[in-house]
Amino acid sequence: MERTTDADRINEIQHSAQPCFQCGICAASCPIFRVAPDFNPRMAVDEVLRTGTVAMTGREWFCAYCLMCEERCPMEVALSEILIDIKNLSANDGKVPPSIIEMMDVIRFTGKVSHASKRTEKKRRELGLPELPKPDVDEVQTIFEMTGALDRLMRFREAEVEPE
Amino acid sequence: MTTSDSVSDAGTGVEPKVEAAESEIRIGVFPCKCGKNIGAVVDIDTVAEYAKTLPGVVHVQVNTYTCADPGQKEIQEAIREHNLNRIIVASCSPTMHEDTFRKTVKGAGLNPYLCIMANIREHVSWVHQQDPEGATTKAKELVAMAVAKATSLVPQPELDVPVTPSALVVGAGVAGMQASLDLADMGYKVYLIEKEPTIGGIMAILDKVFPQNDCSICILGPKMVDVIQHPNIKVISMAEVDEVSGYVGNFSVRVRQRARYVDPDACTACAECIEVCPVDIPSRVDQNLTWKKAIYIPFPQAVPSSYVIDPEACLGMDLLRCGKCYEKCEQHAVIPEDEDKIIEFEVGVIIIATGFEPADPKKIPRLGWGRYPNVITSLEFERLINAAGPTEGKLVRPSDITKPKSVAIVQCVGSRDIHTRMGCSNFCCAESVKCALLIKEHYPETEVVIYYQDLRMHGKYFEDQYHKAREEGIKFIRGRVGEIQEYPHTKNLRISVEDTTHNELLLVDFDMVILSMGAEGVAGNVPLPISVTQDKFYIESHPKLRPVDTSSAGVFICGGAESPKDIRDSVIQASAAAGRASIILQRGRYPIEALSARIQQDICSRCGTCVKRCPYGAIIQDGTGRYTVMGALCQACGTCAGDCPKDAIVMPNFTNEQIFAQIETALKENPEEKIVAFACAFCSYRGSDLAGVSRMQYPTNARVIRAMCSGRYSVKFAQRAFELGAGSVLYSGCHLPADCHFQTGNHWMAKREPRIRNWMKRKGINDERFRIEWVSAGEGKKWQQIMTDMSEIAMKHADEIRKKRTAKSKGKTKGGKQAKSKRSPKTQGTKKGKKKTTKTKRKKED
Ligand SMILES: Cc1cc2nc3c(=O)[nH]c(=O)nc-3n(C[C@H](O)[C@H](O)[C@H](O)COP(=O)(O)OP(=O)(O)OC[C@H]3O[C@@H](n4cnc5c(N)ncnc54)[C@H](O)[C@@H]3O)c2cc1C
Ligand code: SF4
Ligand code: SF4
Ligand code: SF4
Ligand code: SF4
């Protein structure tokens, strides 16, 4: 069951990758590729196109999802979809790195990805922005439970890969 | 041939006089065996016997090969002997031999449009090989349909219009110049319109031109002089076309020429005036890299060789405000009172050669042009390296006027990008290699790297150039540049690019970057109804077989206006366009489509719908408010007639009356089993023919009605067919979006679908019984499939009808009383009820 959906997913990804003509503008624009030569968005698209599979090496998690690549892609390749789909496939495969699992936990218990620092709060006040809302942690917990995110989190934790 | 000198007869739409139809219709039918092609399946003698019984038929003659000489002679003899005035040849497809037989009857003194064909080969014998009986029945009915149509055929005049032996060429780049020279050399008068103060176009400001890298102005300059000195060419510079009216052979052109404020005949280009002019403005020819005066000459070799005053910049030519040039000029060439002029003339043909513009680098902010002075475009480079340019040929960085030690050339800027232009600009790869070679030639120690995506050095001699570039040590790296950043102090540049061959990010510093700019279309800036692509290049009449013709007869395109291309291809196209145009000029007369639309003024309600439908702008409203068709522009597609709410438009040989007659005849016997299929002459009918040629078998119940274009099929045709009980109805046309031979007929037909379906719903007609299909001339297989599917639908419907009938007749035989009670059962009752509710609903809607 799980496998077939994945095959469908890959088919879909492949479809959205088809307009790519391997110009390399995405790679040349990607801030992560600059510091992590192992991660290249063009190669990710190319891999999907060429082999019909996504190699889940763990590097797919490097992507910061800034979408500079999609912004500049001359063929309007849906990199936003492709990159997130690859992450999802990787997650299904139990390849979520510990840092991401940790982040999920942070969200689960605090309702935020990171704490707003004193400085941020001060800056917001200076700019006349409203105070950040306090997340309702119970509500977040419920969301985690009801959407199945909690189950997934537990599964990821079981399959947790040792950091290389 | 009837010819008419009077333009108003044929051109402006006053209905040409047609010989009145003879009172007695005398039809001759000529069933053909086509050897065994038809004869082996269809029983031709039965068809012939049947034809004799049809109204109006006075002569029937079977032939083995009607298209052969003896067959044609027999038709001609029969016409004379039996005084025939309508001819039907029941043989192959009209696509094959309609022209042949029209000529045959013309030879016997009959108007050619009184001859039509019944297609009993491609549509019968070849596709129903296993069903001789069904095939023979179908052949009989096709002949009957043709006879029904023939009864109301009327003779159509074969007119032509005189052609003015002169040409308008718009745009005086290398393409416009070449086309003008060719036509002028043939002896025709040419009006060459250029919007700039000089002719020459882009080529005039290039330094060297690939692939041989010869000096551009050295080869173009003499040609520019040839143009201005040619006795048959009138160059009108600083001018644009204001209005074009008329039609092929007879265009009236109005041109507006801006004031030059300098008399080009008096000006000797001595340059005294610029010594005194106090105003400096950026030089557009030099890409704003330097200054010029308010009185200026675009470049020394400009043609006409005359200065010009920019009225926006000039302080005032009167002595009070400035007037220094006026005072200085010994030739008295400065004319302060100069005004815009309107120039009017008549031409027979038009060639559009308006070229393209280099793409706009401002649209790609990530590459920094405009923010970083040392990022320049290829055209700016051309001016910098040009000995007559702002730096007298020295390549320098705009930021500090020093010589760059390293230069990056960035490819595909403004091309191959959904956000700017999808297409490849065709010349920029070769342009980049040329720039690189020019830099190496002047400064061999400079490091030059070309960043390319695909190097398209496809033209003759181009590979040699590429080879040379590699020998010169120019580096080629595959990867499109992502972004360019500037070091604020040194103004050096850092480019970020992936070397896609090695899957490696490169961050490289350069002193200067050249952006190899693609082309941006300008098509549409001439007031002519020629369709343009999304990226603004003119659309040719046929991309392969009529590449320099347009949909408007007598209007041709060439050079960069058609698509981005290099000089050689522009010149080739220009000569081609001139050649095509000269065919019209040389003949002296232009034949008018005999089957062009005619508007019946007494019926027309003047709604103007037809004007919007016509893809050729053939329908105009004259001074009195009447809509008329210009015969010389109309291509007889019938799209106007398809949507005319009053049925005021007559499409000769495809009139409503004729098409209704065909529908009625087709549905005389067993209508519920029949497919009434409409097919357009250029795609779907040819697709149906191909099914025949390929012997693709399908059931015999289709009756095809041919029209010139699917735009002709009005809503009423389907309605009439269903009212007469047709099992299914097909509207087939050329594929959307762009295959229609008449450009947009298929779009307008498709727009009628909801109206037909709504009507069907109201009438309780099952939706599946009507279909719209796009069939190309190559899709015989698809035609076979459609016929098979629609036949099933028709048969299913026929079955239902039969069941209902037997139910009814059963009731009848059982006696009146029972029959009455039979009608009351639920199913029928509810049906009636339903109908009533829909009726009342409709009333409410009204
Ligand atoms: C930077 C650059 C470098 C190039 N280098 C080379 C090279 O080395 N070799 C090569 O083979 N090709 C080269 N090309 C391509 C070459 O420029 C074109 O092939 C050529 O100019 C096309 O000629 P054209 O007459 O069709 O158009 P253009 O040269 O663009 O001329 C069109 C003319 O029409 C005029 N015009 C436009 N609209 C109107 C209007 N509405 N009314 C009146 N006049 C109008 C314009 O003012 C212009 O004078 C280069 C192009 C660029 C941009
Ligand atoms: S920018 Fe777009 S087209 Fe270019 S390589 Fe990346 S995904 Fe492919
Ligand atoms: S979204 Fe990911 S791949 Fe794309 S530019 Fe940002 S980090 Fe790179
Ligand atoms: S569409 Fe018909 S009624 Fe309307 S203006 Fe044209 S001819 Fe007249
Ligand atoms: S729409 Fe077609 S038939 Fe009607 S005037 Fe235009 S070209 Fe002629």
mmCIF file of N, CA and C and ligand atoms in Angstrom, chain A residues 29-32 39 41 63-69 83, ligand 3:
data_model
loop_
_atom_site.group_PDB
_atom_site.id
_atom_site.type_symbol
_atom_site.label_atom_id
_atom_site.label_comp_id
_atom_site.label_asym_id
_atom_site.label_seq_id
_atom_site.Cartn_x
_atom_site.Cartn_y
_atom_site.Cartn_z
ATOM 1 N N SER A 29 21.948 29.415 -7.728
ATOM 2 C CA SER A 29 21.241 30.352 -6.860
ATOM 3 C C SER A 29 21.038 29.808 -5.448
ATOM 4 N N CYS A 30 21.295 28.529 -5.248
ATOM 5 C CA CYS A 30 20.959 27.879 -3.975
ATOM 6 C C CYS A 30 21.992 28.210 -2.889
ATOM 7 N N PRO A 31 21.563 28.792 -1.771
ATOM 8 C CA PRO A 31 22.519 29.151 -0.717
ATOM 9 C C PRO A 31 23.113 27.914 -0.035
ATOM 10 N N ILE A 32 22.396 26.809 -0.070
ATOM 11 C CA ILE A 32 22.893 25.602 0.592
ATOM 12 C C ILE A 32 23.984 24.929 -0.237
ATOM 13 N N PHE A 39 24.859 18.762 -1.870
ATOM 14 C CA PHE A 39 23.439 18.970 -2.123
ATOM 15 C C PHE A 39 23.238 19.924 -3.290
ATOM 16 N N PRO A 41 20.267 21.114 -6.075
ATOM 17 C CA PRO A 41 18.874 20.980 -6.500
ATOM 18 C C PRO A 41 18.738 20.504 -7.951
ATOM 19 N N CYS A 63 18.146 20.954 2.374
ATOM 20 C CA CYS A 63 17.405 22.043 1.721
ATOM 21 C C CYS A 63 16.715 22.921 2.763
ATOM 22 N N ALA A 64 16.970 24.229 2.688
ATOM 23 C CA ALA A 64 16.394 25.162 3.658
ATOM 24 C C ALA A 64 15.014 25.633 3.218
ATOM 25 N N TYR A 65 14.592 25.170 2.091
ATOM 26 C CA TYR A 65 13.286 25.519 1.547
ATOM 27 C C TYR A 65 13.105 27.039 1.412
ATOM 28 N N CYS A 66 14.181 27.687 0.954
ATOM 29 C CA CYS A 66 14.102 29.138 0.755
ATOM 30 C C CYS A 66 13.450 29.458 -0.592
ATOM 31 N N LEU A 67 13.478 28.494 -1.512
ATOM 32 C CA LEU A 67 12.830 28.578 -2.823
ATOM 33 C C LEU A 67 13.433 29.607 -3.766
ATOM 34 N N MET A 68 14.690 29.949 -3.516
ATOM 35 C CA MET A 68 15.410 30.779 -4.471
ATOM 36 C C MET A 68 15.459 30.054 -5.825
ATOM 37 N N CYS A 69 15.626 28.724 -5.758
ATOM 38 C CA CYS A 69 15.723 27.920 -6.983
ATOM 39 C C CYS A 69 14.467 28.065 -7.823
ATOM 40 N N LEU A 83 11.010 19.220 -4.008
ATOM 41 C CA LEU A 83 11.902 19.130 -2.849
ATOM 42 C C LEU A 83 11.154 18.648 -1.608
HETATM 43 S S1 SF4 C 3 14.755 25.745 -1.693
HETATM 44 FE FE1 SF4 C 3 16.370 24.306 -1.127
HETATM 45 S S2 SF4 C 3 17.245 23.706 -3.101
HETATM 46 FE FE2 SF4 C 3 16.059 25.514 -3.489
HETATM 47 S S3 SF4 C 3 17.520 27.211 -3.312
HETATM 48 FE FE3 SF4 C 3 16.584 26.974 -1.282
HETATM 49 S S4 SF4 C 3 17.892 25.590 -0.201
HETATM 50 FE FE4 SF4 C 3 18.450 25.417 -2.333
#
